[in-house]
PDB file of C-alpha atoms and ligand atoms in Angstrom:
ATOM      1  CA  MET A1276     102.584 209.549 144.404  1.00  0.00           C
ATOM      2  CA  LEU A1277     104.913 209.320 141.404  1.00  0.00           C
ATOM      3  CA  PRO A1278     108.147 209.079 143.455  1.00  0.00           C
ATOM      4  CA  ALA A1279     106.534 206.319 145.508  1.00  0.00           C
ATOM      5  CA  LEU A1280     105.699 204.414 142.326  1.00  0.00           C
ATOM      6  CA  LEU A1281     109.188 204.880 140.926  1.00  0.00           C
ATOM      7  CA  ALA A1282     110.924 203.878 144.161  1.00  0.00           C
ATOM      8  CA  PRO A1283     110.957 200.123 143.417  1.00  0.00           C
ATOM      9  CA  LEU A1284     112.474 200.857 140.001  1.00  0.00           C
ATOM     10  CA  ALA A1285     115.249 202.918 141.536  1.00  0.00           C
ATOM     11  CA  ALA A1286     115.894 200.183 144.066  1.00  0.00           C
ATOM     12  CA  THR A1287     116.360 197.564 141.319  1.00  0.00           C
ATOM     13  CA  PRO A1288     120.120 197.193 140.926  1.00  0.00           C
ATOM     14  CA  ALA A1289     121.437 197.953 137.425  1.00  0.00           C
ATOM     15  CA  PRO A1290     122.391 194.700 135.683  1.00  0.00           C
ATOM     16  CA  PRO A1291     126.110 194.084 136.033  1.00  0.00           C
ATOM     17  CA  PRO A1292     127.800 194.876 132.710  1.00  0.00           C
ATOM     18  CA  VAL A1293     129.172 191.320 132.368  1.00  0.00           C
ATOM     19  CA  THR A1294     125.612 189.940 132.507  1.00  0.00           C
ATOM     20  CA  LEU A1295     124.405 192.613 130.116  1.00  0.00           C
ATOM     21  CA  TRP A1296     127.080 191.584 127.611  1.00  0.00           C
ATOM     22  CA  HIS A1297     126.052 187.955 127.980  1.00  0.00           C
ATOM     23  CA  TRP A1298     122.470 188.949 127.115  1.00  0.00           C
ATOM     24  CA  ILE A1299     123.752 190.918 124.108  1.00  0.00           C
ATOM     25  CA  GLY A1300     125.629 187.763 123.068  1.00  0.00           C
ATOM     26  CA  THR A1301     122.464 185.670 123.441  1.00  0.00           C
ATOM     27  CA  ALA A1302     120.398 188.082 121.327  1.00  0.00           C
ATOM     28  CA  GLY A1303     123.077 188.481 118.634  1.00  0.00           C
ATOM     29  CA  MET A1304     123.494 184.716 118.281  1.00  0.00           C
ATOM     30  CA  ALA A1305     119.712 184.270 118.098  1.00  0.00           C
ATOM     31  CA  VAL A1306     119.707 186.601 115.066  1.00  0.00           C
ATOM     32  CA  GLY A1307     122.239 184.226 113.486  1.00  0.00           C
ATOM     33  CA  VAL A1308     120.031 181.207 114.280  1.00  0.00           C
ATOM     34  CA  VAL A1309     117.013 182.729 112.521  1.00  0.00           C
ATOM     35  CA  THR A1310     119.017 183.989 109.529  1.00  0.00           C
ATOM     36  CA  PHE A1311     120.947 180.753 108.934  1.00  0.00           C
ATOM     37  CA  GLY A1312     117.883 178.634 109.690  1.00  0.00           C
ATOM     38  CA  LEU A1313     115.840 180.408 107.005  1.00  0.00           C
ATOM     39  CA  ALA A1314     118.782 180.164 104.602  1.00  0.00           C
ATOM     40  CA  THR A1315     118.838 176.345 104.795  1.00  0.00           C
ATOM     41  CA  ARG A1316     115.424 176.363 103.080  1.00  0.00           C
ATOM     42  CA  ARG A1317     116.690 178.516 100.217  1.00  0.00           C
ATOM     43  CA  ALA A1318     119.833 176.532  99.354  1.00  0.00           C
ATOM     44  CA  GLY A1319     120.038 175.633  95.660  1.00  0.00           C
ATOM     45  CA  SER A1320     122.091 172.448  95.758  1.00  0.00           C
ATOM     46  CA  GLU A1321     122.524 169.626  98.275  1.00  0.00           C
ATOM     47  CA  TYR A1322     126.131 170.774  98.739  1.00  0.00           C
ATOM     48  CA  ALA A1323     125.048 174.336  99.717  1.00  0.00           C
ATOM     49  CA  LYS A1324     122.316 172.934 101.938  1.00  0.00           C
ATOM     50  CA  GLN A1325     124.793 170.782 103.875  1.00  0.00           C
ATOM     51  CA  SER A1326     127.025 173.779 104.343  1.00  0.00           C
ATOM     52  CA  ARG A1327     124.140 175.890 105.688  1.00  0.00           C
ATOM     53  CA  VAL A1328     122.835 173.178 107.985  1.00  0.00           C
ATOM     54  CA  SER A1329     126.265 172.939 109.607  1.00  0.00           C
ATOM     55  CA  LEU A1330     126.484 176.751 109.732  1.00  0.00           C
ATOM     56  CA  PHE A1331     123.094 176.966 111.457  1.00  0.00           C
ATOM     57  CA  PHE A1332     124.321 174.922 114.437  1.00  0.00           C
ATOM     58  CA  VAL A1333     127.140 177.387 115.215  1.00  0.00           C
ATOM     59  CA  PRO A1334     124.935 180.243 116.524  1.00  0.00           C
ATOM     60  CA  LEU A1335     122.420 177.727 117.904  1.00  0.00           C
ATOM     61  CA  ILE A1336     125.059 176.220 120.216  1.00  0.00           C
ATOM     62  CA  ALA A1337     126.345 179.690 121.081  1.00  0.00           C
ATOM     63  CA  THR A1338     122.832 181.025 121.856  1.00  0.00           C
ATOM     64  CA  ALA A1339     122.226 178.158 124.292  1.00  0.00           C
ATOM     65  CA  LEU A1340     125.530 178.618 126.084  1.00  0.00           C
ATOM     66  CA  TYR A1341     125.332 182.443 126.203  1.00  0.00           C
ATOM     67  CA  LEU A1342     121.869 182.016 127.701  1.00  0.00           C
ATOM     68  CA  GLY A1343     123.430 179.855 130.405  1.00  0.00           C
ATOM     69  CA  MET A1344     126.103 182.466 131.128  1.00  0.00           C
ATOM     70  CA  ALA A1345     123.513 185.280 131.106  1.00  0.00           C
ATOM     71  CA  MET A1346     121.660 183.351 133.820  1.00  0.00           C
ATOM     72  CA  GLY A1347     124.876 183.135 135.823  1.00  0.00           C
ATOM     73  CA  GLN A1348     125.786 179.554 134.967  1.00  0.00           C
ATOM     74  CA  GLY A1349     129.126 178.123 133.826  1.00  0.00           C
ATOM     75  CA  SER A1350     131.642 179.976 136.001  1.00  0.00           C
ATOM     76  CA  THR A1351     133.964 179.108 138.840  1.00  0.00           C
ATOM     77  CA  THR A1352     136.524 180.907 140.975  1.00  0.00           C
ATOM     78  CA  VAL A1353     140.265 180.506 140.511  1.00  0.00           C
ATOM     79  CA  GLU A1354     142.600 182.438 142.850  1.00  0.00           C
ATOM     80  CA  GLY A1355     139.689 184.681 143.853  1.00  0.00           C
ATOM     81  CA  GLU A1356     138.807 185.601 140.240  1.00  0.00           C
ATOM     82  CA  LYS A1357     135.607 184.589 138.458  1.00  0.00           C
ATOM     83  CA  VAL A1358     136.332 182.619 135.287  1.00  0.00           C
ATOM     84  CA  TRP A1359     133.756 181.382 132.757  1.00  0.00           C
ATOM     85  CA  TRP A1360     134.566 177.824 131.691  1.00  0.00           C
ATOM     86  CA  LEU A1361     131.283 177.466 129.736  1.00  0.00           C
ATOM     87  CA  ARG A1362     132.822 179.655 127.015  1.00  0.00           C
ATOM     88  CA  TYR A1363     135.282 176.883 126.245  1.00  0.00           C
ATOM     89  CA  VAL A1364     132.496 174.322 125.847  1.00  0.00           C
ATOM     90  CA  THR A1365     130.959 176.586 123.177  1.00  0.00           C
ATOM     91  CA  TRP A1366     134.273 177.086 121.408  1.00  0.00           C
ATOM     92  CA  PHE A1367     135.067 173.364 121.523  1.00  0.00           C
ATOM     93  CA  ALA A1368     131.817 172.652 119.665  1.00  0.00           C
ATOM     94  CA  THR A1369     131.663 175.624 117.285  1.00  0.00           C
ATOM     95  CA  THR A1370     135.251 176.214 116.098  1.00  0.00           C
ATOM     96  CA  PRO A1371     135.563 172.859 114.260  1.00  0.00           C
ATOM     97  CA  LEU A1372     132.306 173.647 112.424  1.00  0.00           C
ATOM     98  CA  LEU A1373     133.758 177.000 111.349  1.00  0.00           C
ATOM     99  CA  LEU A1374     137.021 175.460 110.115  1.00  0.00           C
ATOM    100  CA  ASN A1375     135.045 172.800 108.317  1.00  0.00           C
ATOM    101  CA  GLN A1376     133.222 175.523 106.369  1.00  0.00           C
ATOM    102  CA  LEU A1377     136.567 176.675 104.960  1.00  0.00           C
ATOM    103  CA  ALA A1378     137.794 173.128 104.324  1.00  0.00           C
ATOM    104  CA  ARG A1379     134.582 172.053 102.539  1.00  0.00           C
ATOM    105  CA  LEU A1380     134.610 175.117 100.317  1.00  0.00           C
ATOM    106  CA  VAL A1381     137.930 174.014  98.779  1.00  0.00           C
ATOM    107  CA  HIS A1382     137.299 170.237  99.014  1.00  0.00           C
ATOM    108  CA  ALA A1383     140.374 169.767 101.175  1.00  0.00           C
ATOM    109  CA  ARG A1384     141.671 166.218 101.493  1.00  0.00           C
ATOM    110  CA  GLY A1385     141.091 164.374 104.771  1.00  0.00           C
ATOM    111  CA  SER A1386     144.659 164.683 106.076  1.00  0.00           C
ATOM    112  CA  VAL A1387     144.460 168.521 105.901  1.00  0.00           C
ATOM    113  CA  VAL A1388     140.985 168.671 107.478  1.00  0.00           C
ATOM    114  CA  TRP A1389     141.914 166.338 110.341  1.00  0.00           C
ATOM    115  CA  SER A1390     145.182 168.198 111.084  1.00  0.00           C
ATOM    116  CA  LEU A1391     143.252 171.464 111.297  1.00  0.00           C
ATOM    117  CA  VAL A1392     140.366 170.167 113.387  1.00  0.00           C
ATOM    118  CA  LEU A1393     142.436 168.117 115.833  1.00  0.00           C
ATOM    119  CA  ALA A1394     144.930 170.966 116.347  1.00  0.00           C
ATOM    120  CA  ASN A1395     141.909 173.186 116.999  1.00  0.00           C
ATOM    121  CA  GLN A1396     140.430 170.825 119.631  1.00  0.00           C
ATOM    122  CA  PHE A1397     143.850 170.645 121.279  1.00  0.00           C
ATOM    123  CA  MET A1398     144.089 174.464 121.261  1.00  0.00           C
ATOM    124  CA  ILE A1399     140.680 174.937 122.912  1.00  0.00           C
ATOM    125  CA  ALA A1400     141.197 172.125 125.457  1.00  0.00           C
ATOM    126  CA  THR A1401     144.598 173.406 126.585  1.00  0.00           C
ATOM    127  CA  GLY A1402     143.168 176.955 126.556  1.00  0.00           C
ATOM    128  CA  ALA A1403     140.481 175.786 129.004  1.00  0.00           C
ATOM    129  CA  VAL A1404     143.201 174.315 131.203  1.00  0.00           C
ATOM    130  CA  ALA A1405     144.982 177.709 131.084  1.00  0.00           C
ATOM    131  CA  GLU A1406     141.766 179.434 132.205  1.00  0.00           C
ATOM    132  CA  LEU A1407     141.312 177.025 135.133  1.00  0.00           C
ATOM    133  CA  SER A1408     144.969 176.945 136.241  1.00  0.00           C
ATOM    134  CA  PRO A1409     146.560 179.215 138.816  1.00  0.00           C
ATOM    135  CA  THR A1410     149.373 181.556 137.732  1.00  0.00           C
ATOM    136  CA  PRO A1411     152.104 180.841 136.560  1.00  0.00           C
ATOM    137  CA  GLN A1412     150.961 177.419 135.255  1.00  0.00           C
ATOM    138  CA  SER A1413     148.194 179.230 133.350  1.00  0.00           C
ATOM    139  CA  TRP A1414     150.849 180.919 131.184  1.00  0.00           C
ATOM    140  CA  VAL A1415     152.485 177.579 130.385  1.00  0.00           C
ATOM    141  CA  TRP A1416     149.120 176.272 129.104  1.00  0.00           C
ATOM    142  CA  TYR A1417     148.572 179.542 127.258  1.00  0.00           C
ATOM    143  CA  ALA A1418     151.886 178.970 125.450  1.00  0.00           C
ATOM    144  CA  VAL A1419     150.989 175.328 124.650  1.00  0.00           C
ATOM    145  CA  SER A1420     147.602 176.409 123.260  1.00  0.00           C
ATOM    146  CA  SER A1421     149.262 179.188 121.233  1.00  0.00           C
ATOM    147  CA  VAL A1422     151.591 176.719 119.498  1.00  0.00           C
ATOM    148  CA  ALA A1423     148.507 174.859 118.226  1.00  0.00           C
ATOM    149  CA  PHE A1424     147.008 178.197 117.138  1.00  0.00           C
ATOM    150  CA  VAL A1425     150.121 179.110 115.125  1.00  0.00           C
ATOM    151  CA  PHE A1426     149.946 175.687 113.450  1.00  0.00           C
ATOM    152  CA  ILE A1427     146.291 176.340 112.505  1.00  0.00           C
ATOM    153  CA  LEU A1428     147.105 179.731 110.975  1.00  0.00           C
ATOM    154  CA  TYR A1429     150.083 178.216 109.130  1.00  0.00           C
ATOM    155  CA  THR A1430     147.908 175.402 107.726  1.00  0.00           C
ATOM    156  CA  LEU A1431     145.206 177.866 106.620  1.00  0.00           C
ATOM    157  CA  TYR A1432     147.744 179.872 104.625  1.00  0.00           C
ATOM    158  CA  THR A1433     149.730 176.928 103.194  1.00  0.00           C
ATOM    159  CA  ASP A1434     148.005 173.536 102.744  1.00  0.00           C
ATOM    160  CA  LEU A1435     144.428 174.813 102.685  1.00  0.00           C
ATOM    161  CA  THR A1436     145.252 177.689 100.341  1.00  0.00           C
ATOM    162  CA  ARG A1437     147.031 175.225  98.015  1.00  0.00           C
ATOM    163  CA  GLU A1438     143.823 173.145  97.911  1.00  0.00           C
ATOM    164  CA  SER A1439     141.873 176.218  96.750  1.00  0.00           C
ATOM    165  CA  ARG A1440     144.037 176.803  93.654  1.00  0.00           C
ATOM    166  CA  ASP A1441     142.314 174.227  91.400  1.00  0.00           C
ATOM    167  CA  LEU A1442     138.923 175.884  91.927  1.00  0.00           C
ATOM    168  CA  PRO A1443     137.199 178.668  89.927  1.00  0.00           C
ATOM    169  CA  PRO A1444     138.247 182.290  90.685  1.00  0.00           C
ATOM    170  CA  GLU A1445     134.996 183.166  92.504  1.00  0.00           C
ATOM    171  CA  VAL A1446     135.523 180.224  94.884  1.00  0.00           C
ATOM    172  CA  GLN A1447     139.121 181.314  95.499  1.00  0.00           C
ATOM    173  CA  ARG A1448     137.949 184.886  96.192  1.00  0.00           C
ATOM    174  CA  LEU A1449     135.362 183.762  98.757  1.00  0.00           C
ATOM    175  CA  PHE A1450     137.921 181.412 100.322  1.00  0.00           C
ATOM    176  CA  ARG A1451     140.471 184.224 100.718  1.00  0.00           C
ATOM    177  CA  THR A1452     137.900 186.601 102.257  1.00  0.00           C
ATOM    178  CA  LEU A1453     136.784 183.951 104.747  1.00  0.00           C
ATOM    179  CA  ARG A1454     140.385 182.990 105.536  1.00  0.00           C
ATOM    180  CA  GLU A1455     141.277 186.633 106.290  1.00  0.00           C
ATOM    181  CA  VAL A1456     138.174 187.222 108.454  1.00  0.00           C
ATOM    182  CA  ASN A1457     138.925 183.978 110.247  1.00  0.00           C
ATOM    183  CA  ALA A1458     142.573 184.849 110.912  1.00  0.00           C
ATOM    184  CA  VAL A1459     141.898 188.428 112.069  1.00  0.00           C
ATOM    185  CA  THR A1460     138.997 187.581 114.395  1.00  0.00           C
ATOM    186  CA  TRP A1461     140.663 184.485 115.874  1.00  0.00           C
ATOM    187  CA  ILE A1462     143.869 186.418 116.710  1.00  0.00           C
ATOM    188  CA  GLY A1463     141.679 188.644 118.904  1.00  0.00           C
ATOM    189  CA  TYR A1464     140.945 185.813 121.376  1.00  0.00           C
ATOM    190  CA  PRO A1465     144.464 185.204 122.759  1.00  0.00           C
ATOM    191  CA  LEU A1466     144.916 188.999 122.895  1.00  0.00           C
ATOM    192  CA  VAL A1467     141.750 189.489 124.970  1.00  0.00           C
ATOM    193  CA  TRP A1468     142.833 186.594 127.218  1.00  0.00           C
ATOM    194  CA  ALA A1469     146.301 188.099 127.753  1.00  0.00           C
ATOM    195  CA  LEU A1470     144.872 191.520 128.686  1.00  0.00           C
ATOM    196  CA  GLY A1471     142.108 190.185 130.943  1.00  0.00           C
ATOM    197  CA  THR A1472     141.442 188.458 134.275  1.00  0.00           C
ATOM    198  CA  LYS A1473     143.893 185.580 133.871  1.00  0.00           C
ATOM    199  CA  GLY A1474     146.494 187.650 132.081  1.00  0.00           C
ATOM    200  CA  LEU A1475     147.935 191.097 132.717  1.00  0.00           C
ATOM    201  CA  GLU A1476     144.628 192.401 134.154  1.00  0.00           C
ATOM    202  CA  VAL A1477     144.819 195.675 132.245  1.00  0.00           C
ATOM    203  CA  ILE A1478     141.168 195.476 131.145  1.00  0.00           C
ATOM    204  CA  ALA A1479     138.099 195.150 133.408  1.00  0.00           C
ATOM    205  CA  PRO A1480     136.062 191.887 133.374  1.00  0.00           C
ATOM    206  CA  ALA A1481     133.174 193.663 131.590  1.00  0.00           C
ATOM    207  CA  THR A1482     135.541 194.941 128.869  1.00  0.00           C
ATOM    208  CA  GLN A1483     136.954 191.453 128.475  1.00  0.00           C
ATOM    209  CA  THR A1484     133.449 189.986 128.164  1.00  0.00           C
ATOM    210  CA  ALA A1485     132.551 192.671 125.611  1.00  0.00           C
ATOM    211  CA  GLY A1486     135.689 191.720 123.660  1.00  0.00           C
ATOM    212  CA  TYR A1487     134.749 188.029 123.564  1.00  0.00           C
ATOM    213  CA  VAL A1488     131.109 188.770 122.653  1.00  0.00           C
ATOM    214  CA  LEU A1489     132.090 191.049 119.755  1.00  0.00           C
ATOM    215  CA  LEU A1490     134.708 188.562 118.510  1.00  0.00           C
ATOM    216  CA  ASP A1491     132.172 185.726 118.778  1.00  0.00           C
ATOM    217  CA  LEU A1492     129.573 187.689 116.820  1.00  0.00           C
ATOM    218  CA  ALA A1493     132.107 188.542 114.099  1.00  0.00           C
ATOM    219  CA  SER A1494     133.681 185.071 113.840  1.00  0.00           C
ATOM    220  CA  LYS A1495     130.379 183.178 113.887  1.00  0.00           C
ATOM    221  CA  VAL A1496     127.518 185.395 112.647  1.00  0.00           C
ATOM    222  CA  GLY A1497     129.610 187.801 110.504  1.00  0.00           C
ATOM    223  CA  PHE A1498     131.583 184.889 108.994  1.00  0.00           C
ATOM    224  CA  GLY A1499     128.324 183.016 108.292  1.00  0.00           C
ATOM    225  CA  MET A1500     126.718 186.062 106.627  1.00  0.00           C
ATOM    226  CA  LEU A1501     129.711 186.241 104.268  1.00  0.00           C
ATOM    227  CA  ILE A1502     129.113 182.587 103.332  1.00  0.00           C
ATOM    228  CA  LEU A1503     125.437 183.320 102.650  1.00  0.00           C
ATOM    229  CA  GLY A1504     126.496 186.357 100.606  1.00  0.00           C
ATOM    230  CA  GLY A1505     128.823 184.155  98.554  1.00  0.00           C
ATOM    231  CA  ALA A1506     126.041 181.793  97.485  1.00  0.00           C
ATOM    232  CA  GLY A1507     127.188 181.888  93.836  1.00  0.00           C
ATOM    233  CA  ALA A1508     130.699 180.825  94.791  1.00  0.00           C
ATOM    234  CA  LEU A1509     129.312 178.046  96.956  1.00  0.00           C
ATOM    235  CA  GLU A1510     127.186 176.709  94.089  1.00  0.00           C
ATOM    236  CA  ALA A1511     130.275 176.859  91.843  1.00  0.00           C
ATOM    237  CA  SER A1512     132.257 174.897  94.435  1.00  0.00           C
ATOM    238  CA  GLY A1513     129.402 172.373  94.693  1.00  0.00           C
ATOM    239  CA  ARG A1514     129.943 171.442  91.039  1.00  0.00           C
ATOM    240  CA  PHE A1515     133.291 169.971  92.117  1.00  0.00           C
ATOM    241  CA  ALA A1516     131.726 167.441  94.479  1.00  0.00           C
ATOM    242  CA  GLY A1517     133.996 164.396  94.472  1.00  0.00           C
ATOM    243  CA  LEU A1518     137.188 166.463  94.120  1.00  0.00           C
ATOM    244  CA  ARG A1519     138.247 165.516  97.646  1.00  0.00           C
ATOM    245  CA  GLU A1520     137.978 161.778  96.922  1.00  0.00           C
ATOM    246  CA  MET A1521     139.848 162.328  93.638  1.00  0.00           C
ATOM    247  CA  ARG A1522     142.669 164.094  95.449  1.00  0.00           C
ATOM    248  CA  GLU A1523     142.881 161.401  98.101  1.00  0.00           C
ATOM    249  CA  GLY A1524     142.824 158.679  95.436  1.00  0.00           C
ATOM    250  CA  LYS A1525     145.612 160.429  93.522  1.00  0.00           C
ATOM    251  CA  THR A1526     147.770 160.744  96.650  1.00  0.00           C
ATOM    252  CA  ASN A1527     147.261 157.053  97.427  1.00  0.00           C
ATOM    253  CA  ALA A1528     148.084 156.087  93.842  1.00  0.00           C
ATOM    254  CA  GLU A1529     151.315 158.160  93.916  1.00  0.00           C
ATOM    255  CA  TYR A1530     152.285 156.469  97.158  1.00  0.00           C
ATOM    256  CA  GLY A1531     151.495 153.065  95.648  1.00  0.00           C
ATOM    257  CA  LEU A1532     153.606 153.774  92.536  1.00  0.00           C
ATOM    258  CA  ARG A1533     156.571 154.990  94.590  1.00  0.00           C
ATOM    259  CA  ASN A1534     156.497 151.897  96.773  1.00  0.00           C
ATOM    260  CA  ALA A1535     155.363 149.332  94.215  1.00  0.00           C
ATOM    261  CA  GLU A1536     156.749 145.826  94.425  1.00  0.00           C
ATOM    262  CA  THR A1537     159.077 145.120  91.492  1.00  0.00           C
ATOM    263  CA  ARG A1538     157.651 141.624  90.987  1.00  0.00           C
ATOM    264  CA  PRO A1539     154.028 141.083  89.870  1.00  0.00           C
ATOM    265  CA  LEU A1540     151.456 140.838  92.602  1.00  0.00           C
ATOM    266  CA  GLY A1541     150.622 137.343  93.817  1.00  0.00           C
ATOM    267  CA  VAL A1542     153.889 135.811  92.617  1.00  0.00           C
ATOM    268  CA  SER A1543     155.906 134.640  95.581  1.00  0.00           C
ATOM    269  CA  GLY A1544     159.667 135.046  95.492  1.00  0.00           C
ATOM    270  CA  ASP A1545     160.557 131.391  96.171  1.00  0.00           C
TER     271      ASP A1545
HETATM  272  C1  RET B3064     142.854 181.035 124.155  1.00  0.00           C
HETATM  273  C2  RET B3064     143.873 181.183 125.309  1.00  0.00           C
HETATM  274  C3  RET B3064     145.062 180.336 125.135  1.00  0.00           C
HETATM  275  C4  RET B3064     145.800 180.677 123.869  1.00  0.00           C
HETATM  276  C5  RET B3064     144.901 180.778 122.674  1.00  0.00           C
HETATM  277  C6  RET B3064     143.522 180.958 122.796  1.00  0.00           C
HETATM  278  C7  RET B3064     142.756 180.989 121.516  1.00  0.00           C
HETATM  279  C8  RET B3064     141.442 180.919 121.365  1.00  0.00           C
HETATM  280  C9  RET B3064     140.754 181.011 120.100  1.00  0.00           C
HETATM  281  C10 RET B3064     139.399 180.927 120.164  1.00  0.00           C
HETATM  282  C11 RET B3064     138.510 181.021 119.056  1.00  0.00           C
HETATM  283  C12 RET B3064     137.210 180.966 119.284  1.00  0.00           C
HETATM  284  C13 RET B3064     136.182 181.108 118.286  1.00  0.00           C
HETATM  285  C14 RET B3064     134.911 180.925 118.706  1.00  0.00           C
HETATM  286  C15 RET B3064     133.768 181.036 117.855  1.00  0.00           C
HETATM  287  O1  RET B3064     133.041 180.098 117.657  1.00  0.00           O
HETATM  288  C16 RET B3064     142.047 179.772 124.406  1.00  0.00           C
HETATM  289  C17 RET B3064     141.954 182.258 124.262  1.00  0.00           C
HETATM  290  C18 RET B3064     145.580 180.715 121.332  1.00  0.00           C
HETATM  291  C19 RET B3064     141.491 181.203 118.828  1.00  0.00           C
HETATM  292  C20 RET B3064     136.479 181.463 116.901  1.00  0.00           C
END
């Protein structure tokens, strides 16, 4: 009797590990959605609230797209290998929101923010091309994408760090922690790519998926939890609202002074 009842269970194939990891990704991101969603209601200032609203959309987008992948959507076959292009759609939408968290915290001027975000979109777009290209073209696109990545890391540690120096010590501390977590987790992605399906193929597809899921959870949910934990620093940074405009105004004024006409404005030379 019992074996007969259990037979259908035994016949059910075990979920493939890749799918299982996609479900783990979906669940982990959903935890982020609930946590960050509740946090938006507890924000003290408008500045902190804006930051949390933007943070909330990171796991929300990722939950939706992991759900798609868990249901088997968003993949194609290149040279006989299954590749998941939907991942790149998620990254294209979520990575600029993550960088913007760092940039907002230090009130970075527009030229720094735009350089970071546009280099990031270029990195993800060319990375997607690498994923969808046959070998060896895939490696060329990998190299192109990596140049943009190096630029992003360089900008985080130079221009963006310089912007943080006028702010109170607790803001600088939170900025440095987030910058380090960002750098370490992001470096994991090109490594996982290079070891996986499209790269040297030294790790199995399920291991590669596990790598991406864990990196995604750390760089989105872990990173976001650190921002929630640094609420005091965020409120302190919020007191400097307007600093970005001041910096941009100062840069424009310096440019104007350097290039000022020697004759008074409105007086024609002839
Ligand atoms: C690819 C392959 C091509 C070379 C490089 C890559 C970098 C990807 C990165 C992804 C970061 C994703 C994050 C998602 C979370 O929302 C495309 C793997 C450099 C850095 C942080």
